[in-house]
Coordinates of C-alpha atoms and ligand atoms in Angstrom, one line a residue:
M488 CA -17.6 -37.5 7.5
A489 CA -16.3 -35.4 10.4
D490 CA -18.7 -32.8 11.8
Y491 CA -17.3 -29.3 12.1
D492 CA -18.6 -26.1 13.8
Y493 CA -17.9 -24.2 10.6
D494 CA -17.3 -24.9 6.9
V495 CA -14.7 -22.1 6.9
L496 CA -13.0 -20.3 9.7
I497 CA -10.8 -17.3 8.8
I498 CA -8.1 -16.0 11.1
G499 CA -7.8 -12.2 10.7
S500 CA -10.4 -9.7 9.5
G501 CA -8.2 -7.4 7.3
P502 CA -9.1 -6.8 3.6
G503 CA -8.1 -10.4 2.9
G504 CA -9.9 -12.0 5.8
Y505 CA -13.2 -10.0 5.9
V506 CA -13.6 -10.3 2.1
A507 CA -13.0 -14.0 2.2
A508 CA -15.6 -14.4 5.0
I509 CA -18.2 -12.4 3.1
R510 CA -17.7 -14.3 -0.1
A511 CA -17.6 -17.7 1.6
A512 CA -21.0 -16.8 3.3
Q513 CA -22.4 -15.6 0.0
L514 CA -21.5 -19.0 -1.4
G515 CA -23.6 -20.7 1.3
L516 CA -20.7 -21.8 3.6
K517 CA -21.1 -21.6 7.3
T518 CA -18.4 -19.0 8.1
A519 CA -16.6 -17.5 11.1
C520 CA -13.9 -14.9 11.3
V521 CA -11.6 -14.5 14.3
E522 CA -10.1 -11.1 15.0
A523 CA -7.7 -10.2 17.9
R524 CA -8.4 -6.5 17.5
E525 CA -11.4 -4.7 19.1
T526 CA -12.6 -3.7 15.6
L527 CA -12.8 -5.4 12.2
G528 CA -10.9 -4.3 9.1
G529 CA -7.3 -5.2 10.0
T530 CA -4.3 -3.0 9.4
C531 CA -5.9 -1.3 6.4
L532 CA -9.0 0.1 8.0
N533 CA -7.6 0.6 11.5
V534 CA -4.0 1.8 11.2
G535 CA -3.2 1.7 7.5
C536 CA -4.8 2.7 4.2
I537 CA -7.8 4.5 5.7
P538 CA -6.4 6.7 8.4
S539 CA -3.4 7.5 6.3
K540 CA -5.6 8.7 3.4
A541 CA -7.7 10.7 5.7
L542 CA -4.6 12.6 7.0
L543 CA -3.2 12.8 3.5
H544 CA -6.3 14.5 2.2
G545 CA -6.7 16.8 5.2
S546 CA -3.0 17.8 5.1
E547 CA -3.2 18.5 1.4
K548 CA -6.1 20.9 1.9
F549 CA -4.2 22.7 4.7
D550 CA -1.0 22.9 2.5
E551 CA -3.0 24.3 -0.4
A552 CA -4.4 27.0 1.9
V553 CA -1.1 28.0 3.4
N554 CA 1.4 27.5 0.5
G555 CA -0.1 29.9 -2.0
T556 CA -1.9 27.4 -4.2
F557 CA -5.2 29.0 -3.5
A558 CA -3.8 32.4 -4.5
T559 CA -2.9 31.0 -8.0
Y560 CA -6.7 30.6 -8.5
G561 CA -7.4 34.1 -7.2
I562 CA -8.6 32.9 -3.9
K563 CA -7.5 35.1 -1.0
T564 CA -7.4 33.6 2.5
G565 CA -6.8 35.2 5.8
P566 CA -4.5 33.6 8.4
V567 CA -4.8 29.8 8.2
T568 CA -4.3 27.8 11.3
L569 CA -4.3 24.1 12.0
D570 CA -6.6 22.4 14.4
L571 CA -4.8 19.1 14.6
A572 CA -7.2 17.6 17.1
A573 CA -10.1 18.2 14.6
M574 CA -8.0 16.7 11.7
Q575 CA -7.3 13.6 13.8
A576 CA -11.0 13.4 14.8
Q577 CA -12.2 13.4 11.1
K578 CA -9.6 10.6 10.5
L579 CA -11.0 8.6 13.4
D580 CA -14.6 9.2 12.1
A581 CA -13.7 7.6 8.8
V582 CA -12.0 4.7 10.5
T583 CA -15.0 4.2 12.9
Q584 CA -17.6 4.3 10.1
L585 CA -15.7 1.9 7.9
T586 CA -14.8 -0.6 10.6
G587 CA -18.4 -0.5 11.8
G588 CA -19.4 -1.0 8.1
I589 CA -17.6 -4.4 8.1
A590 CA -19.5 -5.4 11.3
F591 CA -22.7 -4.5 9.5
L592 CA -21.7 -6.6 6.5
F593 CA -20.8 -9.6 8.7
K594 CA -24.3 -9.4 10.3
K595 CA -26.0 -9.0 6.9
N596 CA -24.1 -12.0 5.4
K597 CA -24.4 -14.1 8.6
V598 CA -20.7 -14.3 9.3
T599 CA -19.9 -15.1 12.9
W600 CA -17.3 -12.7 14.4
L601 CA -15.2 -14.5 17.0
K602 CA -13.3 -12.1 19.2
G603 CA -9.8 -12.9 20.4
H604 CA -6.4 -14.3 19.4
A605 CA -6.5 -17.6 17.4
S606 CA -4.0 -20.4 17.4
F607 CA -4.0 -23.9 15.9
V608 CA -4.6 -26.9 18.1
D609 CA -4.6 -29.1 15.0
A610 CA -5.4 -28.4 11.3
H611 CA -9.1 -28.3 11.9
T612 CA -9.3 -27.0 15.6
I613 CA -8.6 -23.4 16.6
S614 CA -8.3 -22.2 20.1
I615 CA -9.6 -18.6 20.8
E616 CA -8.7 -17.6 24.3
E617 CA -10.6 -20.2 26.4
Q618 CA -12.8 -21.4 23.5
K619 CA -12.1 -24.2 20.9
V620 CA -13.8 -24.3 17.5
T621 CA -13.5 -26.6 14.6
A622 CA -13.7 -26.0 10.9
R623 CA -13.4 -28.0 7.7
N624 CA -11.3 -25.2 6.2
V625 CA -9.1 -22.7 7.9
V626 CA -7.9 -19.6 6.1
I627 CA -4.8 -17.8 7.6
A628 CA -5.2 -14.0 6.8
T629 CA -3.2 -12.7 9.7
G630 CA -1.5 -9.9 7.7
S631 CA 1.7 -8.2 8.6
S632 CA 3.4 -5.9 11.2
V633 CA 6.1 -3.3 11.1
T634 CA 9.7 -4.6 10.7
P635 CA 11.7 -3.4 13.7
L636 CA 15.1 -1.8 13.2
P637 CA 17.6 -3.3 15.6
G638 CA 18.8 -0.6 18.1
V639 CA 15.9 1.7 17.3
P640 CA 13.1 0.8 19.8
V641 CA 9.6 2.1 18.8
D642 CA 7.5 3.7 21.6
N643 CA 4.3 5.0 20.0
E644 CA 3.1 6.3 23.4
A645 CA 6.1 8.5 24.0
G646 CA 5.9 9.7 20.4
V647 CA 9.6 10.2 19.8
I648 CA 10.5 7.0 17.9
V649 CA 7.3 5.8 16.2
D650 CA 6.1 3.4 13.6
S651 CA 3.3 4.1 11.1
T652 CA 0.7 3.6 13.8
G653 CA 2.3 6.1 16.0
A654 CA 2.9 8.5 13.1
L655 CA -0.8 8.4 12.3
A656 CA -1.7 9.4 15.9
L657 CA 0.7 12.2 16.7
T658 CA -0.9 15.0 18.8
R659 CA 1.7 17.6 17.9
V660 CA 3.4 18.6 14.6
P661 CA 7.1 17.5 14.9
K662 CA 9.6 20.3 14.4
H663 CA 12.0 17.8 12.7
L664 CA 10.7 14.4 11.6
V665 CA 13.4 11.9 10.4
V666 CA 11.9 9.1 8.3
I667 CA 14.0 6.0 8.2
G668 CA 13.1 4.2 4.9
G669 CA 12.1 6.1 1.7
G670 CA 9.3 3.6 0.7
V671 CA 5.6 4.1 0.5
I672 CA 4.9 4.6 4.2
G673 CA 7.8 7.0 4.7
L674 CA 6.8 9.2 1.8
E675 CA 3.1 9.2 2.5
L676 CA 3.4 9.9 6.2
G677 CA 6.5 12.2 5.7
S678 CA 4.3 14.2 3.3
V679 CA 1.5 14.5 5.9
W680 CA 3.7 16.0 8.5
R681 CA 5.7 18.2 6.0
R682 CA 2.5 19.7 4.8
L683 CA 1.4 20.4 8.4
G684 CA 4.7 22.2 9.1
A685 CA 7.4 19.7 10.0
K686 CA 10.9 19.7 8.5
V687 CA 11.2 16.2 7.1
T688 CA 14.4 14.3 6.4
V689 CA 14.2 10.9 4.7
V690 CA 17.1 8.5 5.3
E691 CA 17.1 5.7 2.7
F692 CA 19.5 2.8 2.5
L693 CA 19.3 2.5 -1.3
D694 CA 20.3 5.1 -3.9
Q695 CA 16.7 5.7 -4.9
L696 CA 13.3 6.1 -3.2
L697 CA 10.3 3.8 -3.8
P698 CA 11.8 0.3 -4.4
G699 CA 9.9 -1.8 -6.9
M700 CA 8.8 1.2 -9.0
D701 CA 10.0 2.0 -12.5
G702 CA 13.5 3.6 -12.6
D703 CA 12.2 6.8 -14.3
V704 CA 9.5 7.1 -11.7
R705 CA 12.0 6.7 -8.8
K706 CA 14.3 9.4 -10.3
E707 CA 11.4 11.8 -10.8
A708 CA 10.1 11.0 -7.2
A709 CA 13.4 12.2 -5.7
K710 CA 13.2 15.5 -7.7
I711 CA 9.6 16.1 -6.8
F712 CA 10.0 15.4 -3.0
K713 CA 13.2 17.6 -2.9
K714 CA 11.3 20.4 -4.7
Q715 CA 8.6 20.1 -2.0
G716 CA 11.2 20.7 0.7
M717 CA 12.0 17.2 1.9
E718 CA 15.6 16.5 2.6
L719 CA 16.7 13.2 1.1
R720 CA 19.7 11.3 2.5
L721 CA 20.0 8.4 0.0
S722 CA 22.5 5.6 0.2
T723 CA 22.6 6.1 3.9
K724 CA 22.0 3.9 6.9
V725 CA 21.0 4.6 10.5
T726 CA 23.1 2.7 12.9
D727 CA 21.8 4.0 16.2
V728 CA 19.1 6.3 17.7
A729 CA 19.5 7.5 21.3
V730 CA 16.6 9.4 23.0
T731 CA 17.3 12.0 25.7
D732 CA 14.6 14.3 27.1
G733 CA 12.3 13.8 24.2
M734 CA 14.9 14.4 21.6
A735 CA 16.5 11.8 19.4
T736 CA 20.0 11.7 18.1
L737 CA 20.5 9.5 15.1
T738 CA 23.8 8.1 14.0
M739 CA 24.1 7.6 10.3
E740 CA 26.8 6.5 7.9
P741 CA 27.0 5.9 4.1
A742 CA 25.3 2.6 3.2
A743 CA 28.6 1.3 1.9
G744 CA 30.4 2.2 5.1
G745 CA 32.3 5.3 5.9
T746 CA 32.4 8.3 8.3
A747 CA 29.5 8.5 10.7
E748 CA 27.5 11.7 11.4
T749 CA 24.6 12.6 13.7
L750 CA 21.3 14.2 13.2
E751 CA 18.9 15.6 15.9
A752 CA 15.1 15.1 15.6
D753 CA 12.1 15.4 17.9
C754 CA 10.4 12.6 16.0
V755 CA 11.7 9.5 14.2
L756 CA 9.5 7.3 12.0
V757 CA 10.7 3.8 11.4
S758 CA 9.3 2.6 8.0
I759 CA 11.7 0.0 6.6
G760 CA 9.1 -2.5 5.6
R761 CA 6.6 -5.0 7.1
R762 CA 6.8 -8.7 8.0
P763 CA 4.2 -11.4 8.0
N764 CA 2.3 -12.2 11.2
T765 CA 2.8 -15.9 12.1
D766 CA 4.1 -15.7 15.7
G767 CA 1.8 -17.3 18.2
L768 CA -0.3 -18.9 15.5
G769 CA 0.8 -22.4 16.5
L770 CA 2.0 -23.3 13.0
E771 CA 4.3 -25.9 14.5
K772 CA 1.3 -27.8 15.8
I773 CA 0.2 -28.4 12.3
G774 CA 3.7 -28.8 10.8
L775 CA 3.3 -25.7 8.5
E776 CA 6.7 -24.1 7.8
V777 CA 7.3 -20.5 6.7
N778 CA 9.9 -19.5 4.0
K779 CA 13.1 -17.5 4.5
R780 CA 11.1 -14.3 4.5
G781 CA 8.7 -15.6 7.2
Q782 CA 5.8 -16.0 4.6
I783 CA 3.5 -18.9 4.2
E784 CA 3.8 -20.4 0.7
T785 CA 0.7 -21.5 -1.1
G786 CA -0.2 -22.9 -4.5
H787 CA -2.1 -20.7 -7.1
D788 CA -5.3 -21.7 -5.3
F789 CA -4.0 -20.5 -1.9
R790 CA -3.8 -24.0 -0.4
T791 CA -0.9 -24.4 2.0
A792 CA 1.1 -27.6 2.4
I793 CA -1.4 -28.7 5.0
D794 CA -4.7 -30.2 3.9
G795 CA -7.6 -27.9 4.7
V796 CA -5.4 -24.9 5.6
W797 CA -5.3 -21.9 3.2
A798 CA -3.5 -18.6 3.3
I799 CA -4.0 -15.1 1.7
G800 CA -2.9 -11.5 1.9
D801 CA 0.2 -10.0 3.5
V802 CA 1.1 -13.3 5.2
I803 CA 1.9 -14.9 1.8
P804 CA 4.4 -13.8 -0.9
G805 CA 3.5 -10.8 -3.2
P806 CA 3.0 -7.1 -2.8
M807 CA 1.6 -6.1 0.6
L808 CA -1.4 -4.3 -0.7
A809 CA -5.0 -4.2 0.4
H810 CA -6.6 -4.8 -3.0
K811 CA -4.3 -7.8 -3.6
A812 CA -5.5 -9.3 -0.2
E813 CA -9.1 -8.6 -1.2
D814 CA -8.8 -10.3 -4.6
E815 CA -7.2 -13.3 -2.9
G816 CA -10.0 -13.3 -0.3
V817 CA -12.6 -13.6 -3.0
A818 CA -10.6 -16.3 -4.8
V819 CA -9.8 -18.4 -1.8
A820 CA -13.5 -18.6 -0.8
E821 CA -14.4 -19.6 -4.4
F822 CA -11.8 -22.3 -4.4
I823 CA -13.0 -23.6 -1.0
A824 CA -16.6 -23.7 -2.4
G825 CA -15.4 -25.7 -5.4
H826 CA -15.3 -22.9 -7.9
T827 CA -12.3 -21.4 -9.7
G828 CA -11.0 -18.2 -8.1
I829 CA -9.0 -15.8 -10.3
V830 CA -6.2 -13.4 -9.3
D831 CA -3.8 -12.2 -11.9
H832 CA -0.8 -11.4 -9.9
A833 CA 1.0 -9.9 -12.9
V834 CA -1.6 -7.1 -13.1
I835 CA -1.9 -5.6 -9.6
P836 CA -1.6 -1.8 -9.5
G837 CA 0.4 0.0 -6.9
V838 CA -0.2 3.6 -5.9
V839 CA 1.6 6.0 -3.6
Y840 CA -0.9 8.6 -2.4
T841 CA 1.3 11.6 -2.1
F842 CA 1.0 14.8 -4.2
P843 CA 1.4 14.1 -7.1
E844 CA 0.4 10.4 -6.9
F845 CA 2.8 7.7 -8.2
A846 CA 1.2 4.6 -9.7
G847 CA 2.2 1.7 -11.8
V848 CA 1.0 -1.7 -13.1
G849 CA 2.8 -4.6 -14.8
L850 CA 6.5 -4.6 -15.6
T851 CA 8.9 -1.8 -15.0
E852 CA 11.1 -0.9 -18.0
E853 CA 14.0 -2.5 -16.2
A854 CA 12.1 -5.8 -15.6
A855 CA 10.7 -5.8 -19.2
L856 CA 14.2 -5.4 -20.6
E857 CA 15.5 -8.2 -18.3
A858 CA 12.6 -10.4 -19.5
A859 CA 13.7 -9.7 -23.0
G860 CA 17.2 -10.9 -22.2
G861 CA 18.5 -7.3 -22.4
D862 CA 17.4 -6.8 -26.0
K863 CA 16.5 -3.1 -26.2
A864 CA 14.8 -3.6 -29.5
A865 CA 12.3 -6.0 -28.0
I866 CA 10.4 -3.4 -26.1
K867 CA 9.0 0.0 -27.1
V868 CA 8.4 2.9 -24.6
G869 CA 6.1 5.8 -25.1
K870 CA 6.2 8.7 -22.6
F871 CA 4.0 11.8 -22.3
P872 CA 4.6 14.7 -19.8
M873 CA 1.7 16.0 -17.7
L874 CA 3.0 19.5 -18.6
A875 CA 1.5 19.0 -22.0
N876 CA -1.8 17.7 -20.7
S877 CA -4.5 20.3 -20.9
R878 CA -6.3 19.4 -17.6
A879 CA -3.1 19.3 -15.7
K880 CA -2.4 22.7 -17.1
T881 CA -5.7 24.2 -16.0
N882 CA -5.2 22.6 -12.5
H883 CA -1.6 24.0 -12.2
E884 CA -0.1 20.5 -11.9
P885 CA 3.0 20.5 -14.1
D886 CA 4.8 17.6 -12.5
G887 CA 4.8 14.0 -13.8
F888 CA 4.4 11.9 -16.9
V889 CA 2.7 8.7 -18.2
K890 CA 4.9 5.9 -19.5
V891 CA 3.7 3.0 -21.5
I892 CA 5.9 0.0 -22.1
A893 CA 4.9 -2.4 -24.9
D894 CA 6.3 -5.5 -26.6
A895 CA 7.9 -4.3 -29.8
K896 CA 6.6 -7.3 -31.8
T897 CA 3.1 -7.8 -30.6
D898 CA 2.5 -4.2 -29.3
R899 CA 0.9 -5.8 -26.2
V900 CA 1.2 -3.5 -23.1
L901 CA 3.6 -4.8 -20.6
G902 CA 3.5 -2.0 -18.0
V903 CA 2.2 1.5 -17.4
W904 CA 3.7 4.0 -15.0
C905 CA 2.2 7.3 -14.1
I906 CA 3.0 10.4 -12.0
A907 CA 0.0 12.7 -11.8
S908 CA -2.3 14.3 -9.3
V909 CA -4.8 11.5 -10.0
A910 CA -2.4 8.8 -11.0
G911 CA -4.2 6.4 -8.6
S912 CA -7.4 6.7 -10.6
M913 CA -5.7 6.8 -14.0
I914 CA -3.9 3.5 -13.4
A915 CA -7.2 1.6 -13.1
E916 CA -7.7 2.0 -16.9
A917 CA -4.2 0.7 -17.6
A918 CA -4.9 -2.3 -15.4
L919 CA -8.2 -3.1 -17.1
A920 CA -6.5 -2.7 -20.6
M921 CA -3.7 -5.1 -19.6
E922 CA -6.2 -7.6 -18.2
F923 CA -7.9 -7.6 -21.6
G924 CA -4.5 -8.1 -23.3
A925 CA -4.6 -4.6 -24.9
T926 CA -2.0 -3.3 -27.3
S927 CA -0.7 0.3 -27.1
E928 CA -2.7 0.9 -30.3
D929 CA -5.9 -0.3 -28.5
I930 CA -5.4 2.5 -25.9
A931 CA -4.3 5.0 -28.5
Y932 CA -7.5 4.4 -30.5
T933 CA -9.9 4.5 -27.5
S934 CA -11.7 7.8 -27.2
H935 CA -10.7 9.6 -23.9
A936 CA -12.9 12.5 -22.7
H937 CA -11.3 16.0 -23.0
P938 CA -10.0 17.6 -20.9
T939 CA -9.0 14.8 -18.6
H940 CA -5.7 13.7 -17.1
A941 CA -6.5 10.3 -18.7
E942 CA -5.7 11.7 -22.1
A943 CA -2.1 11.6 -21.1
L944 CA -2.3 7.8 -21.1
K945 CA -3.8 7.8 -24.6
E946 CA -0.9 10.2 -25.7
A947 CA 1.7 8.0 -24.1
A948 CA 0.2 5.0 -25.9
M949 CA 0.4 7.0 -29.2
A950 CA 4.0 7.8 -28.3
V951 CA 4.8 4.1 -28.3
M952 CA 4.4 4.3 -32.1
G953 CA 6.2 7.7 -32.1
K954 CA 3.0 9.6 -32.9
P955 CA 1.7 11.6 -29.9
I956 CA -0.4 14.6 -31.0
H957 CA 0.3 17.2 -28.3
M958 CA 4.1 16.9 -28.1
Ligands
FAD898 P1 -4.2 -7.2 7.8 O1 -5.0 -6.0 7.3 O2 -2.9 -6.9 8.4 O3 -5.2 -7.9 8.8 C1 -4.8 -9.0 9.6 C2 -5.7 -9.0 10.8 O4 -5.4 -10.3 11.5 C3 -5.3 -7.9 11.8 O5 -6.5 -7.2 12.2 C4 -4.8 -8.7 13.0 O6 -5.2 -8.2 14.3 C5 -5.5 -10.1 12.8 N1 -4.7 -11.2 13.4 C6 -3.4 -11.5 13.3 N2 -3.1 -12.6 13.9 C7 -4.2 -13.0 14.5 C8 -4.5 -14.1 15.4 N3 -3.6 -15.0 15.7 N4 -5.8 -14.2 15.8 C9 -6.7 -13.3 15.5 N5 -6.5 -12.3 14.7 C10 -5.3 -12.1 14.2 N6 -2.4 -1.0 1.1 C11 -3.0 -0.5 0.0 O7 -3.4 -1.2 -0.9 N7 -3.3 0.9 -0.1 C12 -2.9 1.8 0.8 O8 -3.2 3.0 0.7 C13 -2.2 1.3 2.0 N8 -1.9 2.1 2.9 C14 -1.2 1.6 4.1 C15 -0.8 2.5 5.0 C16 -0.2 2.1 6.1 C17 0.3 3.0 7.2 C18 0.1 0.7 6.3 C19 0.7 0.1 7.6 C20 -0.3 -0.2 5.3 C21 -1.0 0.2 4.2 N9 -1.4 -0.6 3.2 C22 -2.0 -0.1 2.1 C23 -1.1 -2.1 3.2 C24 -2.4 -2.8 3.7 O9 -2.8 -2.3 4.9 C25 -2.2 -4.3 3.8 O10 -1.7 -4.8 2.6 C26 -3.5 -5.0 4.1 O11 -4.1 -4.6 5.3 C27 -3.2 -6.5 4.2 O12 -4.4 -7.2 4.5 P2 -4.5 -8.6 5.2 O13 -5.9 -8.9 5.3 O14 -3.5 -9.5 4.6 O15 -3.9 -8.3 6.7
NAD899 P1 8.8 -0.3 1.7 O1 9.3 -1.7 1.4 O2 7.9 0.3 0.8 O3 10.0 0.7 2.0 C1 10.9 0.5 2.9 C2 12.2 1.3 2.6 O4 13.1 1.3 3.7 C3 12.9 0.7 1.4 O5 13.1 1.8 0.5 C4 14.2 0.2 1.9 O6 15.3 0.3 1.1 C5 14.4 1.1 3.1 N1 15.2 0.5 4.2 C6 15.2 -0.7 4.7 N2 16.1 -0.8 5.7 C7 16.6 0.4 5.9 C8 17.5 0.9 6.8 N3 18.0 0.2 7.8 N4 17.8 2.2 6.7 C9 17.2 3.0 5.8 N5 16.3 2.6 4.9 C10 16.0 1.3 5.0 O7 8.1 -0.5 3.2 P2 7.1 0.5 4.0 O8 7.1 1.9 3.4 O9 7.4 0.3 5.4 O10 5.7 -0.1 3.7 C11 5.4 -1.5 4.1 C12 4.4 -2.1 3.2 O11 3.1 -1.5 3.3 C13 4.8 -2.0 1.7 O12 5.0 -3.3 1.2 C14 3.6 -1.3 1.0 O13 3.2 -2.1 0.0 C15 2.5 -1.3 2.1 N6 1.9 0.1 2.0 C16 1.2 0.4 0.9 C17 0.7 1.7 0.7 C18 0.0 2.1 -0.5 O14 -0.4 1.2 -1.3 N7 -0.2 3.3 -0.8 C19 0.9 2.6 1.7 C20 1.6 2.2 2.9 C21 2.1 1.0 3.0

């Protein structure tokens, strides 16, 4: 049998890669993880989930202090000012502690951290800068990067046309921020800078925000963000951005074509999606092809078409989410070790961490209807407004609802959608229920502590049978 330096070598230390490395080591496999960045943790910890949530939280506190929310509780404040450098510093502190935490976990679990850019020499040999290492199994966990918009060159240093990484590091509050793309990144980072004082315009190609979410949620999102003061330009495409003396002039036209118009901004965020990282990996050396979307296809066990080469996370099909990558990281290590890994791709929650939060798991109403061949009688929908939830009332959080979609015959829950201040936490219960094959009745007859936002899920489940109590 061939002798390898490692049982498993993982390329990329994001939520997919670092979790796979730790679990592989826990299972007794000699494991290494290669990372091109200076720090571990990938997009999520360095320039994604973590820094964005630190700024979302900080900016929410600032907004509450200046917009009169404190006053509704009888709290009087003096003049409130923003120390943006301090807000950025607390963000960096969270990032540094968490990326350092992964380095600690690698040491603790005896995972070798190989620093540098990895590429295939053959299916079992990887070159990292000047070094070559061999492994019986190689896991590609290289993640994704920002999709560029032709004619709109990002320059994060200059800070006029930026991507999410640049928008997380701005050292001034823009006067007018134009966000191109009304998806998750555009709305989260648009919310950060709106709360800190920027006028924000969101230009979205489609006729609704938040692609992939339930139709009712998308409609409500547009209402909520407009009410918060964001300007929404839906069904609109940006055709050009010219920068002169630190100011950008955007040319836009209706998505279906028509008269062009221009818009001035001192900052433009390009957030039109992300694409898998496979450039420079040397996939051609091992004969591994990518699909039309640039993704690496795998089987349910995350094996690619090449023996001994596996792939997980943003680089393979499915939602580009950290927890999906993490679950796949655990599973791939278990498969490699000869166990059975489990990821239920039908039950992966998604959360937009704005205020309120938007969250969902399972099928949208549209997808459930489509799956039922368009037969409206085949599904039942229960909805409950947060306005009627006692905890949302005490907290002055009137916006949002919970929606439960169930199979009309079996009552099995097919999807849950939620707009609430804490929707991201509430959706965990729905995901667990669905994982256990719950019916709406199961949720309706489960005791929920009072007063909690979670009671709205119980009421929405009761509403599936037409019998909510508080509505
Ligand atoms: P990544 O985290 O992208 O990690 C891949 C790593 O591989 C990178 O560090 C890269 O440097 C390294 N790499 C690539 N090629 C090579 C190579 N050839 N050699 C060596 N190293 C290499 N998801 C959520 O679930 N919740 C959120 O709140 C959330 N917020 C986000 C906010 C922003 C602004 C962004 C951009 C993304 C956010 N995401 C969020 C998405 C999340 O970050 C990704 O889904 C997740 O990081 C994917 O994990 P991964 O392990 O597949 O890849
Ligand atoms: P996205 O796919 O969520 O949204 C991109 C939006 O841009 C879409 O609405 C699309 O219609 C629009 N668009 C595309 N081309 C356009 C154009 N030329 N002009 C105007 N609009 C255009 O992508 P994103 O917001 O860039 O986020 C990328 C990925 O990162 C997502 O897949 C998401 O899962 C992940 N992410 C997740 C979180 C979270 O879980 N909270 C946060 C940030 C990012």
